[in-house]
Short mmCIF file of C-alpha atoms in Angstrom, two decimals:
data_model
loop_
_atom_site.label_atom_id
_atom_site.label_comp_id
_atom_site.label_asym_id
_atom_site.label_seq_id
_atom_site.Cartn_x
_atom_site.Cartn_y
_atom_site.Cartn_z
CA UNK A 217 -92.91 162.27 -104.85
CA UNK A 218 -93.57 158.59 -104.37
CA UNK A 219 -91.92 156.21 -106.81
CA UNK A 220 -95.37 155.16 -108.02
CA UNK A 221 -95.78 158.70 -109.35
CA UNK A 222 -99.26 159.13 -107.87
CA UNK A 223 -99.91 162.35 -105.92
CA UNK A 224 -101.47 162.05 -102.50
CA UNK A 225 -105.27 162.02 -102.77
CA UNK A 226 -105.31 161.05 -106.45
CA UNK A 227 -106.60 157.55 -105.74
CA UNK A 228 -109.63 157.02 -103.50
CA UNK A 229 -109.24 154.55 -100.68
CA UNK A 230 -111.20 151.39 -101.24
CA UNK A 231 -114.15 150.41 -99.09
CA UNK A 232 -113.55 147.29 -97.03
CA UNK A 233 -116.78 145.35 -97.80
CA UNK A 234 -116.79 143.09 -100.85
CA UNK A 235 -114.09 141.11 -102.67
CA UNK A 236 -111.18 143.39 -101.80
CA UNK A 237 -108.54 141.74 -103.99
CA UNK A 238 -110.84 142.09 -107.02
CA UNK A 239 -111.40 145.75 -106.26
CA UNK A 240 -107.68 146.35 -105.85
CA UNK A 241 -107.13 144.59 -109.18
CA UNK A 242 -109.72 146.81 -110.89
CA UNK A 243 -108.25 149.95 -109.34
CA UNK A 244 -104.72 149.12 -110.48
CA UNK A 245 -105.89 148.08 -113.95
CA UNK A 246 -107.71 151.40 -114.34
CA UNK A 247 -104.57 153.30 -113.29
CA UNK A 248 -102.56 151.35 -115.86
CA UNK A 249 -105.01 151.71 -118.76
CA UNK A 250 -105.37 155.45 -118.18
CA UNK A 251 -101.56 155.67 -117.90
CA UNK A 252 -101.64 157.21 -114.45
CA UNK A 253 -99.15 154.38 -113.98
CA UNK A 254 -96.82 154.59 -116.97
CA UNK A 255 -95.36 151.68 -118.98
CA UNK A 256 -92.08 150.65 -117.38
CA UNK A 257 -92.95 152.24 -114.04
CA UNK A 258 -91.83 150.43 -110.88
CA UNK A 259 -94.77 149.31 -108.74
CA UNK A 260 -93.97 149.23 -105.04
CA UNK A 261 -96.45 147.11 -103.07
CA UNK A 262 -96.24 149.15 -99.86
CA UNK A 263 -96.80 152.45 -101.65
CA UNK A 264 -99.71 151.16 -103.71
CA UNK A 265 -101.24 149.69 -100.57
CA UNK A 266 -100.92 153.07 -98.87
CA UNK A 267 -102.61 154.87 -101.75
CA UNK A 268 -105.49 152.39 -101.79
CA UNK A 269 -105.82 152.11 -98.03
CA UNK A 270 -105.34 148.34 -97.93
CA UNK A 271 -102.74 145.85 -96.75
CA UNK A 272 -100.00 144.60 -99.05
CA UNK A 273 -101.57 141.15 -99.50
CA UNK A 274 -104.41 142.12 -101.89
CA UNK A 275 -101.97 144.34 -103.78
CA UNK A 276 -99.59 141.41 -104.16
CA UNK A 277 -102.42 139.18 -105.38
CA UNK A 278 -103.59 141.84 -107.83
CA UNK A 279 -100.08 142.28 -109.24
CA UNK A 280 -99.76 138.54 -109.75
CA UNK A 281 -103.06 138.50 -111.65
CA UNK A 282 -102.02 141.52 -113.73
CA UNK A 283 -98.76 139.74 -114.50
CA UNK A 284 -100.66 136.68 -115.74
CA UNK A 285 -102.77 138.92 -118.00
CA UNK A 286 -99.75 140.78 -119.41
CA UNK A 287 -100.32 144.18 -117.79
CA UNK A 288 -97.46 143.87 -115.29
CA UNK A 289 -94.01 142.27 -115.49
CA UNK A 290 -92.70 140.58 -112.33
CA UNK A 291 -88.90 140.56 -112.47
CA UNK A 292 -86.90 138.36 -110.08
CA UNK A 293 -85.04 140.38 -107.43
CA UNK A 294 -86.36 143.64 -108.95
CA UNK A 295 -90.10 143.67 -108.34
CA UNK A 296 -93.16 144.59 -110.39
CA UNK A 297 -93.19 146.96 -113.36
CA UNK A 298 -95.96 148.14 -115.67
CA UNK A 299 -95.59 146.22 -118.92
CA UNK A 300 -94.06 148.12 -121.83
CA UNK A 301 -95.93 147.03 -124.97
CA UNK A 302 -93.88 146.33 -128.08
CA UNK A 303 -94.81 147.81 -131.43
CA UNK A 304 -95.75 144.31 -132.61
CA UNK A 305 -98.10 143.78 -129.65
CA UNK A 306 -99.82 147.09 -130.34
CA UNK A 307 -100.09 146.37 -134.05
CA UNK A 308 -101.65 142.95 -133.51
CA UNK A 309 -104.17 144.26 -131.00
CA UNK A 310 -105.19 147.28 -133.09
CA UNK A 311 -105.50 145.11 -136.21
CA UNK A 312 -107.92 142.80 -134.41
CA UNK A 313 -109.79 145.85 -133.16
CA UNK A 314 -110.24 147.03 -136.76
CA UNK A 315 -111.85 143.73 -137.74
CA UNK A 316 -114.25 143.73 -134.80
CA UNK A 317 -115.20 147.39 -135.06
CA UNK A 318 -115.76 147.31 -138.83
CA UNK A 319 -118.22 144.43 -138.48
CA UNK A 320 -119.93 146.22 -135.58
CA UNK A 321 -120.38 149.32 -137.75
CA UNK A 322 -121.93 147.25 -140.53
CA UNK A 323 -124.39 145.59 -138.16
CA UNK A 324 -125.19 148.92 -136.50
CA UNK A 325 -126.08 150.36 -139.91
CA UNK A 326 -128.40 147.42 -140.49
CA UNK A 327 -130.09 147.54 -137.09
CA UNK A 328 -130.01 151.04 -135.59
CA UNK A 329 -133.11 153.19 -135.19
CA UNK A 330 -133.52 156.87 -134.39
CA UNK A 331 -132.90 156.42 -130.65
CA UNK A 332 -129.53 154.83 -131.33
CA UNK A 333 -128.55 157.61 -133.73
CA UNK A 334 -129.48 160.21 -131.12
CA UNK A 335 -127.35 158.44 -128.51
CA UNK A 336 -124.35 158.41 -130.86
CA UNK A 337 -124.81 162.10 -131.69
CA UNK A 338 -124.95 163.01 -128.00
CA UNK A 339 -121.75 161.08 -127.30
CA UNK A 340 -120.06 162.71 -130.29
CA UNK A 341 -121.02 166.19 -129.08
CA UNK A 342 -119.70 165.32 -125.63
CA UNK A 343 -116.43 164.15 -127.14
CA UNK A 344 -116.09 167.31 -129.23
CA UNK A 345 -116.53 169.41 -126.09
CA UNK A 346 -113.82 167.42 -124.33
CA UNK A 347 -111.42 167.99 -127.23
CA UNK A 348 -112.22 171.72 -127.26
CA UNK A 349 -111.45 171.85 -123.54
CA UNK A 350 -108.21 169.88 -124.05
CA UNK A 351 -109.57 167.25 -121.66
CA UNK A 352 -107.57 164.27 -122.90
CA UNK A 353 -108.72 161.86 -120.20
CA UNK A 354 -112.33 162.82 -120.82
CA UNK A 355 -111.95 162.44 -124.59
CA UNK A 356 -110.44 158.98 -124.17
CA UNK A 357 -113.27 157.88 -121.88
CA UNK A 358 -115.96 159.25 -124.19
CA UNK A 359 -114.26 157.68 -127.21
CA UNK A 360 -114.49 154.31 -125.46
CA UNK A 361 -118.18 154.92 -124.69
CA UNK A 362 -118.86 155.87 -128.31
CA UNK A 363 -117.30 152.70 -129.67
CA UNK A 364 -119.05 150.62 -127.01
CA UNK A 365 -122.36 152.15 -128.11
CA UNK A 366 -121.72 151.21 -131.73
CA UNK A 367 -120.95 147.69 -130.54
CA UNK A 368 -124.18 147.64 -128.50
CA UNK A 369 -126.21 148.84 -131.50
CA UNK A 370 -124.70 146.05 -133.60
CA UNK A 371 -126.77 143.63 -131.54
CA UNK A 372 -124.33 140.71 -131.65
CA UNK A 373 -123.55 139.43 -128.17
CA UNK A 374 -120.58 137.30 -129.26
CA UNK A 375 -119.00 140.20 -131.11
CA UNK A 376 -119.55 142.45 -128.10
CA UNK A 377 -117.92 139.90 -125.79
CA UNK A 378 -114.85 139.69 -128.03
CA UNK A 379 -114.64 143.49 -128.24
CA UNK A 380 -114.86 143.78 -124.47
CA UNK A 381 -111.77 141.59 -124.14
CA UNK A 382 -109.66 144.12 -126.06
CA UNK A 383 -111.40 147.32 -124.94
CA UNK A 384 -109.01 148.20 -122.12
CA UNK A 385 -105.93 147.56 -124.20
CA UNK A 386 -107.38 149.75 -126.95
CA UNK A 387 -107.76 152.54 -124.37
CA UNK A 388 -104.16 151.91 -123.25
CA UNK A 389 -102.85 152.38 -126.79
CA UNK A 390 -105.21 155.25 -127.64
CA UNK A 391 -104.39 157.45 -124.64
CA UNK A 392 -100.88 158.54 -125.80
CA UNK A 393 -102.23 159.60 -129.23
CA UNK A 394 -105.59 161.04 -128.15
CA UNK A 395 -104.41 164.65 -128.29
CA UNK A 396 -102.77 164.08 -131.67
CA UNK A 397 -105.93 162.49 -133.07
CA UNK A 398 -107.92 165.32 -131.51
CA UNK A 399 -110.83 166.76 -133.46
CA UNK A 400 -110.17 164.62 -136.53
CA UNK A 401 -111.24 161.53 -134.63
CA UNK A 402 -114.62 163.10 -133.89
CA UNK A 403 -115.03 164.25 -137.51
CA UNK A 404 -114.64 160.59 -138.45
CA UNK A 405 -117.20 159.68 -135.79
CA UNK A 406 -119.64 162.13 -137.40
CA UNK A 407 -119.06 160.46 -140.78
CA UNK A 408 -119.76 157.09 -139.18
CA UNK A 409 -123.01 158.31 -137.62
CA UNK A 410 -124.14 159.60 -141.01
CA UNK A 411 -123.45 156.23 -142.64
CA UNK A 412 -125.30 154.37 -139.89
CA UNK A 413 -128.24 156.79 -140.09
CA UNK A 414 -128.41 156.21 -143.86
CA UNK A 415 -128.36 152.43 -143.22
CA UNK A 416 -125.42 152.28 -145.61
CA UNK A 417 -123.65 149.11 -144.47
CA UNK A 418 -120.70 149.22 -146.92
CA UNK A 419 -120.04 152.88 -146.13
CA UNK A 420 -120.25 152.34 -142.36
CA UNK A 421 -117.82 149.45 -142.66
CA UNK A 422 -115.38 151.54 -144.71
CA UNK A 423 -115.55 154.58 -142.43
CA UNK A 424 -114.95 152.50 -139.31
CA UNK A 425 -112.09 150.58 -140.91
CA UNK A 426 -110.41 153.81 -141.99
CA UNK A 427 -111.04 155.38 -138.58
CA UNK A 428 -109.43 152.55 -136.63
CA UNK A 429 -106.57 152.31 -139.12
CA UNK A 430 -105.85 156.01 -138.62
CA UNK A 431 -105.51 155.37 -134.89
CA UNK A 432 -103.21 152.40 -135.49
CA UNK A 433 -101.00 154.43 -137.85
CA UNK A 434 -100.91 157.38 -135.44
CA UNK A 435 -99.84 155.10 -132.60
CA UNK A 436 -96.85 153.84 -134.57
CA UNK A 437 -95.90 157.39 -135.62
CA UNK A 438 -96.24 158.86 -132.12
CA UNK A 439 -93.38 160.57 -130.33
CA UNK A 440 -91.78 158.10 -127.91
#
């Protein structure tokens, strides 16, 4: 087993055309946010380059960028490691997420028509199927799509831009508690859809605030 912990064939080799260093950055960031690369894990340039089918230079550049953004820690004489978030970092991020998502839910209740409700119901059904199949990665991805759809239905571009800045970190913190949240998370999503469909802004705000607070509390109570 390689020290990166990635089995052979798990990561597709990148195509050469295009801005390679940006594509390497995106590939590594996706591996980190999905926790294929675990917090605290040593990142060896040569092994990552081999997995991605590139030279070490774009990997080095990507790791430097990820370090600047707080996803990777570069330690003198030791190398690169996936950042290990502190409880305070997680709490601050998830608190901000609650504020953004609660306002998005309120606006969605004010603005959403039948097509938007149908889209939310379809995503919720997809998420419920993922939970039933114990597909944690699928449930995490669909959860992100569901919340992104609520943000889209809110119709506030500035709010959506702010939410996009924290979206990947939310996925990073949600992944280790996704199985624990399980079906309850999607029950809460159903409650949110009902509030939005009823155009009940206060109720939608409350449901979303409670929903995101449950995730924050579960993260802090998780097994480490």
